[in-house]
Amino acid sequence: MKKIGLLGCGVMGTQIALAIDSGKIPGILTHVYDDSKEASSELVSKLNNKPEIVENSHLLSSHSVNIVVEAASQNAVRDDGLSILQNKRDFMIMSVGALLDESIYDILYDACDHFKKTIYLPSGAIAGLDGLKSIKGELESVSITTTKHPRSLKGAQFFETSEINLDSIDSSTVIFEGNARDAVSLFPANVNVAALVSLSGIGSDKTSVKIIADPDTDKNTHHIEAVGKSGKMIFTIENTPDPENPKTSRLAILSAIETLRQYCSDDIQIGT
Ligand SMILES: NC(=O)C1=CN([C@@H]2O[C@H](COP(=O)(O)OP(=O)(O)OC[C@H]3O[C@@H](n4cnc5c(N)ncnc54)[C@H](O)[C@@H]3O)[C@@H](O)[C@H]2O)C=CC1
Ligand SMILES: O=C([O-])CC(=O)C(=O)O
C-alpha cells in the first residue's frame, strides 16, 4: 500500500485523512504536519489509525512516504515543494495558485524531471480541464467568473489595499477583473481554480478572471468559457461550500480524495 504524508490539517486535510482512515482511499496515512499544532492534534484525534505528527514540514518528506499531499496554502507549496521532490516523493498540490509564480513553476517542473517524480494537480472545485487540455494548442480565449458570498471572500489580500467593504455589499457586485496571475495572488484561498484553468489552457496572463461577491448566493459558482478552433466550451459549476470553511467547495475536497484514490489504486483510469 502507498504511504501518504499530509501537509495541512484543516477542512480539506481532515476529509482526506478520514477518507484514508475509512478505506475509501487504499493507502496508509503515516505522517501529518500543520503549522497549527491544534489542527494536527484535532485531526489525529478523529482517526482510528493514528499517523505521527511531525515537528516541521520538511520532516514529512524525509520519512519514507510515497506522496506528500498539500492541503495548506500557497506558502506551503513555495516553502516545501522542492524538498519534497528532492526527497524523491510525489507531490499532490491543492494550493495550485503558487504555480503561477514562474520561478516556482520552473523549479518544481525541473525537479520532477530530475528526480523522476510527479506533481498531481486535482481538478479541484471545477470540471472541464480534460477538454481544455485537449484543445490547449488551439485556444483563442479563456475566461473564468467566480461568484461567492462575501463571507467566502473574507480575509483575501485584495482587501488590504481595496476600498471595497465586503460587509456593505448588498447586491451582486463585481469586485475584481483582471488576469489569473493577479487574481491568485490577491485571492490566494479563493481562485486556485483560475490557476488550474491557466495551466491547462493559455496561461495566466491571457486567462481573464472576474470575481463577484453576491450576498444572495449560497453557492461557490465557477463559470468557464473557452473558445478555440475546435469550437466553444462552457462550464458552470455551482458548488456547495464546506460548512466549516465556506471559501472551499465540497467538490474540491471530493476531487482531492478521488485523485489520491486513483494514485493509490491499480484500476481503470477514466477521462483525459
Ligand atoms: N484547487 C482547488 O480547486 C482548491 C484549492 N483550495 C486550497 O486548498 C488549501 C486547503 O484548503 P482548506 O483545507 O479548505 O483550508 P483550511 O484553511 O481549512 O486549512 C488549511 C490548513 O493548513 C494550515 N497551513 C497553512 N499554511 C501552512 C503551511 N505553510 N505549513 C503547514 N500548514 C499550513 C493551516 O494552519 C490550516 O490548518 C487552501 O490553500 C485552499 O485555498 C481550496 C479549494 C479549492
Ligand atoms: O473551492 C472553491 O470553490 C474554489 C477555491 O476556493 C479555490 O479555487 O481556491
Coordinates of C-alpha atoms and ligand atoms in Angstrom, one line a residue:
M1 CA 0.0 0.0 0.0
K2 CA 1.1 3.5 -0.8
K3 CA 2.2 5.6 2.2
I4 CA 0.9 9.2 2.4
G5 CA 2.2 12.3 4.2
L6 CA -0.3 15.1 4.7
L7 CA 0.7 18.8 4.8
G8 CA -2.2 20.8 6.1
C9 CA -4.8 19.5 8.6
G10 CA -7.7 22.0 8.0
V11 CA -11.0 21.3 6.4
M12 CA -9.7 19.6 3.3
G13 CA -6.8 17.8 5.0
T14 CA -9.2 16.3 7.6
Q15 CA -11.6 15.0 5.0
I16 CA -8.7 13.4 3.0
A17 CA -7.4 11.8 6.2
L18 CA -10.9 10.4 7.1
A19 CA -11.2 9.0 3.5
I20 CA -7.9 7.2 4.0
D21 CA -8.9 6.0 7.5
S22 CA -12.2 4.6 6.3
G23 CA -10.5 2.7 3.5
K24 CA -12.1 4.7 0.7
I25 CA -8.5 5.6 -0.3
P26 CA -6.5 2.4 -0.3
G27 CA -3.4 3.9 1.3
I28 CA -1.8 4.5 4.7
L29 CA -1.6 8.0 6.3
T30 CA 1.7 7.7 8.1
H31 CA 2.7 11.3 8.9
V32 CA 1.0 14.7 9.1
Y33 CA 2.0 18.3 9.7
D34 CA 0.2 21.6 10.2
D35 CA 1.6 24.9 11.3
S36 CA -1.1 24.8 13.9
K37 CA -0.4 22.1 16.4
E38 CA -4.1 22.3 17.5
A39 CA -5.2 21.5 13.9
S40 CA -2.9 18.4 13.6
S41 CA -3.8 17.1 17.0
E42 CA -7.5 17.5 16.4
L43 CA -7.3 15.7 13.1
V44 CA -5.4 12.8 14.6
S45 CA -7.9 12.5 17.4
K46 CA -10.6 11.7 14.7
L47 CA -8.7 8.8 13.2
N48 CA -8.6 5.1 14.2
N49 CA -5.2 4.6 12.5
K50 CA -3.1 7.3 14.1
P51 CA -0.4 8.9 11.9
E52 CA 2.7 10.5 13.5
I53 CA 2.6 14.3 13.9
V54 CA 6.0 15.6 12.7
E55 CA 7.7 18.6 14.2
N56 CA 8.2 20.5 10.9
S57 CA 7.1 20.3 7.3
H58 CA 10.5 19.1 6.0
L59 CA 10.3 16.0 8.2
L60 CA 7.2 14.9 6.3
S61 CA 9.1 14.0 3.2
S62 CA 12.2 12.8 5.0
H63 CA 10.1 9.8 6.1
S64 CA 9.5 7.0 3.6
V65 CA 6.2 8.2 2.2
N66 CA 5.3 7.7 -1.5
I67 CA 3.5 11.0 -1.8
V68 CA 3.0 14.3 0.1
V69 CA -0.5 15.8 -0.2
E70 CA -0.6 19.5 0.2
A71 CA -3.9 21.0 1.6
A72 CA -2.4 24.0 3.3
S73 CA -1.6 27.2 1.5
Q74 CA 0.4 28.6 -1.5
N75 CA 3.2 29.4 1.0
A76 CA 3.4 25.7 1.8
V77 CA 3.9 24.9 -1.8
R78 CA 6.6 27.6 -2.2
D79 CA 8.4 26.6 1.0
D80 CA 8.2 22.8 0.8
G81 CA 7.7 21.8 -2.8
L82 CA 11.3 21.5 -3.8
S83 CA 12.4 19.5 -0.8
I84 CA 9.5 17.1 -1.2
L85 CA 10.7 16.3 -4.8
Q86 CA 14.4 16.3 -3.8
N87 CA 13.5 13.6 -1.2
K88 CA 12.0 11.6 -4.2
R89 CA 8.4 11.8 -3.1
D90 CA 5.4 12.5 -5.5
F91 CA 3.5 15.7 -4.6
M92 CA -0.2 16.5 -4.8
I93 CA -1.0 20.2 -4.7
M94 CA -4.3 21.8 -3.9
S95 CA -3.0 25.4 -3.5
V96 CA -2.3 25.5 -7.2
G97 CA -2.1 29.3 -7.4
A98 CA 1.5 29.0 -6.2
L99 CA 2.5 27.6 -9.6
L100 CA 1.6 30.8 -11.4
D101 CA 4.8 32.3 -10.0
E102 CA 7.0 31.3 -12.9
S103 CA 10.1 30.8 -10.8
I104 CA 8.3 28.3 -8.5
Y105 CA 6.8 26.5 -11.5
D106 CA 10.2 26.2 -13.3
I107 CA 11.9 24.9 -10.1
L108 CA 9.3 22.3 -9.5
Y109 CA 9.0 21.3 -13.1
D110 CA 12.7 20.8 -13.4
A111 CA 12.8 18.9 -10.1
C112 CA 10.1 16.5 -11.3
D113 CA 12.2 15.8 -14.4
H114 CA 15.5 15.5 -12.4
F115 CA 14.2 13.3 -9.6
K116 CA 11.7 11.4 -11.8
K117 CA 8.7 12.3 -9.6
T118 CA 5.2 13.5 -10.5
I119 CA 3.2 16.5 -9.3
Y120 CA -0.6 15.9 -9.3
L121 CA -3.0 18.8 -9.6
P122 CA -6.6 17.6 -9.0
S123 CA -9.4 19.4 -10.9
G124 CA -10.4 20.9 -7.5
A125 CA -13.6 22.9 -7.4
I126 CA -14.1 22.8 -11.2
A127 CA -14.8 20.4 -14.1
G128 CA -13.8 20.6 -17.8
L129 CA -10.0 20.6 -17.5
D130 CA -10.0 17.4 -19.6
G131 CA -11.5 19.2 -22.6
L132 CA -9.4 22.3 -22.1
K133 CA -6.1 20.3 -22.0
S134 CA -7.1 18.6 -25.3
I135 CA -7.6 21.9 -27.2
K136 CA -4.7 23.7 -25.5
G137 CA -2.8 24.4 -28.7
E138 CA -5.9 25.8 -30.5
L139 CA -7.4 28.1 -27.9
E140 CA -8.1 31.7 -28.6
S141 CA -9.7 32.9 -25.4
V142 CA -10.4 31.6 -21.9
S143 CA -12.3 33.3 -19.1
I144 CA -13.5 32.3 -15.6
T145 CA -16.0 34.1 -13.5
T146 CA -16.2 33.1 -9.8
T147 CA -19.2 34.1 -7.7
K148 CA -19.1 33.6 -3.9
H149 CA -20.9 35.0 -0.9
P150 CA -19.0 37.9 0.6
R151 CA -18.2 35.8 3.7
S152 CA -16.4 33.3 1.4
L153 CA -14.1 36.1 0.2
K154 CA -13.2 37.5 3.6
G155 CA -9.5 37.8 4.5
A156 CA -8.2 38.0 0.9
Q157 CA -5.0 40.1 0.4
F158 CA -7.1 42.1 -2.1
F159 CA -9.0 43.9 0.7
E160 CA -5.7 45.2 2.3
T161 CA -5.5 47.9 -0.4
S162 CA -9.0 48.0 -1.9
E163 CA -11.7 50.4 -0.6
I164 CA -14.4 47.8 -1.1
N165 CA -16.0 46.8 2.2
L166 CA -17.5 43.3 1.9
D167 CA -19.9 44.0 4.8
S168 CA -21.6 46.8 2.9
I169 CA -22.2 44.8 -0.3
D170 CA -26.0 44.3 -0.6
S171 CA -26.3 43.1 -4.2
S172 CA -24.2 41.1 -6.7
T173 CA -21.0 43.2 -7.2
V174 CA -18.0 42.6 -9.5
I175 CA -15.0 43.2 -7.1
F176 CA -12.2 42.1 -9.4
E177 CA -11.5 42.0 -13.1
G178 CA -8.1 41.1 -14.4
N179 CA -5.8 38.2 -15.3
A180 CA -5.3 34.9 -13.5
R181 CA -1.8 35.8 -12.3
D182 CA -3.1 38.9 -10.4
A183 CA -6.3 37.1 -9.2
V184 CA -4.5 34.2 -7.5
S185 CA -2.0 36.5 -5.7
L186 CA -4.8 38.8 -4.5
F187 CA -7.3 36.0 -3.6
P188 CA -5.0 33.0 -2.8
A189 CA -7.6 31.0 -1.0
N190 CA -10.4 31.6 -3.5
V191 CA -9.4 31.2 -7.0
N192 CA -6.8 28.4 -7.2
V193 CA -9.3 27.2 -9.9
A194 CA -8.1 30.1 -12.1
A195 CA -4.6 28.7 -11.8
L196 CA -5.8 25.3 -12.9
V197 CA -7.6 26.8 -15.9
S198 CA -4.5 28.9 -16.8
L199 CA -2.1 25.9 -16.6
S200 CA -4.4 23.7 -18.7
G201 CA -5.1 26.4 -21.3
I202 CA -3.5 29.6 -22.5
G203 CA -1.5 30.7 -19.4
S204 CA -2.1 33.1 -16.6
D205 CA -1.6 36.4 -18.4
K206 CA -4.2 35.6 -21.1
T207 CA -6.8 33.9 -18.9
S208 CA -9.4 36.5 -17.8
V209 CA -10.8 36.4 -14.3
K210 CA -13.8 38.1 -12.8
I211 CA -14.7 37.7 -9.1
I212 CA -18.2 38.6 -8.0
A213 CA -19.4 39.0 -4.4
D214 CA -23.1 38.1 -4.2
P215 CA -24.8 38.3 -0.8
D216 CA -27.8 36.4 -2.2
T217 CA -25.9 33.2 -3.2
D218 CA -25.4 30.1 -1.1
K219 CA -23.1 28.6 -3.7
N220 CA -19.5 28.9 -4.9
T221 CA -20.0 29.2 -8.7
H222 CA -17.3 29.0 -11.3
H223 CA -18.3 29.8 -14.9
I224 CA -15.7 29.0 -17.5
E225 CA -15.8 29.9 -21.2
A226 CA -13.1 28.7 -23.7
V227 CA -13.1 29.5 -27.4
G228 CA -10.9 27.9 -30.0
K229 CA -10.6 26.3 -33.4
S230 CA -12.5 23.2 -32.2
G231 CA -15.5 25.3 -31.0
K232 CA -16.6 26.7 -27.7
M233 CA -16.7 25.1 -24.3
I234 CA -18.9 26.4 -21.5
F235 CA -18.8 25.0 -18.0
T236 CA -20.8 26.2 -15.0
I237 CA -20.1 24.5 -11.7
E238 CA -22.4 25.5 -8.8
N239 CA -20.7 24.2 -5.7
T240 CA -21.9 23.7 -2.2
P241 CA -19.4 25.5 0.1
D242 CA -18.0 23.5 3.0
P243 CA -19.9 24.5 6.2
E244 CA -16.7 25.0 8.2
N245 CA -14.7 26.8 5.6
P246 CA -17.1 28.5 3.1
K247 CA -14.2 29.5 0.9
T248 CA -13.7 25.9 0.0
S249 CA -16.2 23.9 -2.1
R250 CA -17.2 20.4 -1.3
L251 CA -16.2 19.4 -4.9
A252 CA -12.6 20.5 -4.3
I253 CA -12.4 18.1 -1.3
L254 CA -14.0 15.2 -3.3
S255 CA -11.6 15.9 -6.2
A256 CA -8.6 15.6 -3.9
I257 CA -10.0 12.4 -2.5
E258 CA -10.6 10.9 -6.0
T259 CA -7.2 11.9 -7.3
L260 CA -5.5 10.3 -4.3
R261 CA -7.7 7.2 -4.6
Q262 CA -6.6 6.8 -8.2
Y263 CA -2.9 7.3 -7.2
C264 CA -3.2 4.5 -4.6
S265 CA -5.2 2.1 -6.9
D266 CA -4.3 -0.1 -9.7
D267 CA -7.5 0.1 -11.7
I268 CA -9.2 1.6 -14.8
Q269 CA -8.5 5.3 -15.2
I270 CA -11.3 7.3 -16.9
G271 CA -11.1 10.6 -18.7
T272 CA -8.3 12.6 -20.3
Ligands
LIG1 N1 -7.5 23.6 -6.1 C1 -8.8 24.0 -5.7 O1 -9.7 23.9 -6.5 C2 -9.0 24.4 -4.4 C3 -7.9 24.7 -3.5 N2 -8.1 25.1 -2.2 C4 -7.0 25.3 -1.4 O2 -6.6 24.2 -0.6 C5 -6.0 24.6 0.6 C6 -6.6 23.9 1.8 O3 -8.0 24.3 1.9 P1 -8.8 24.2 3.3 O4 -8.4 22.9 3.9 O5 -10.2 24.4 3.0 O6 -8.2 25.3 4.1 P2 -8.1 25.5 5.7 O7 -7.9 26.9 6.0 O8 -9.3 24.8 6.3 O9 -6.9 24.6 6.2 C7 -5.6 24.9 5.9 C8 -4.7 24.4 7.0 O10 -3.3 24.5 6.5 C9 -2.5 25.0 7.5 N3 -1.4 25.7 6.9 C10 -1.4 26.9 6.2 N4 -0.2 27.2 5.7 C11 0.6 26.2 6.1 C12 2.0 25.9 6.0 N5 2.8 26.7 5.2 N6 2.5 24.8 6.5 C13 1.7 24.0 7.3 N7 0.4 24.2 7.5 C14 -0.1 25.3 6.9 C15 -3.4 25.9 8.4 O11 -3.0 26.0 9.7 C16 -4.7 25.2 8.3 O12 -4.9 24.3 9.3 C17 -6.1 26.1 0.6 O13 -4.9 26.7 0.2 C18 -7.2 26.4 -0.4 O14 -7.0 27.7 -0.9 C19 -9.4 25.2 -1.7 C20 -10.5 24.9 -2.5 C21 -10.4 24.6 -3.9
LIG2 O1 -13.5 25.9 -3.6 C1 -13.7 26.7 -4.5 O2 -14.9 26.9 -4.9 C2 -12.6 27.4 -5.2 C3 -11.5 27.8 -4.3 O3 -11.6 28.1 -3.1 C4 -10.2 28.0 -4.9 O4 -10.1 27.7 -6.1 O5 -9.2 28.3 -4.2

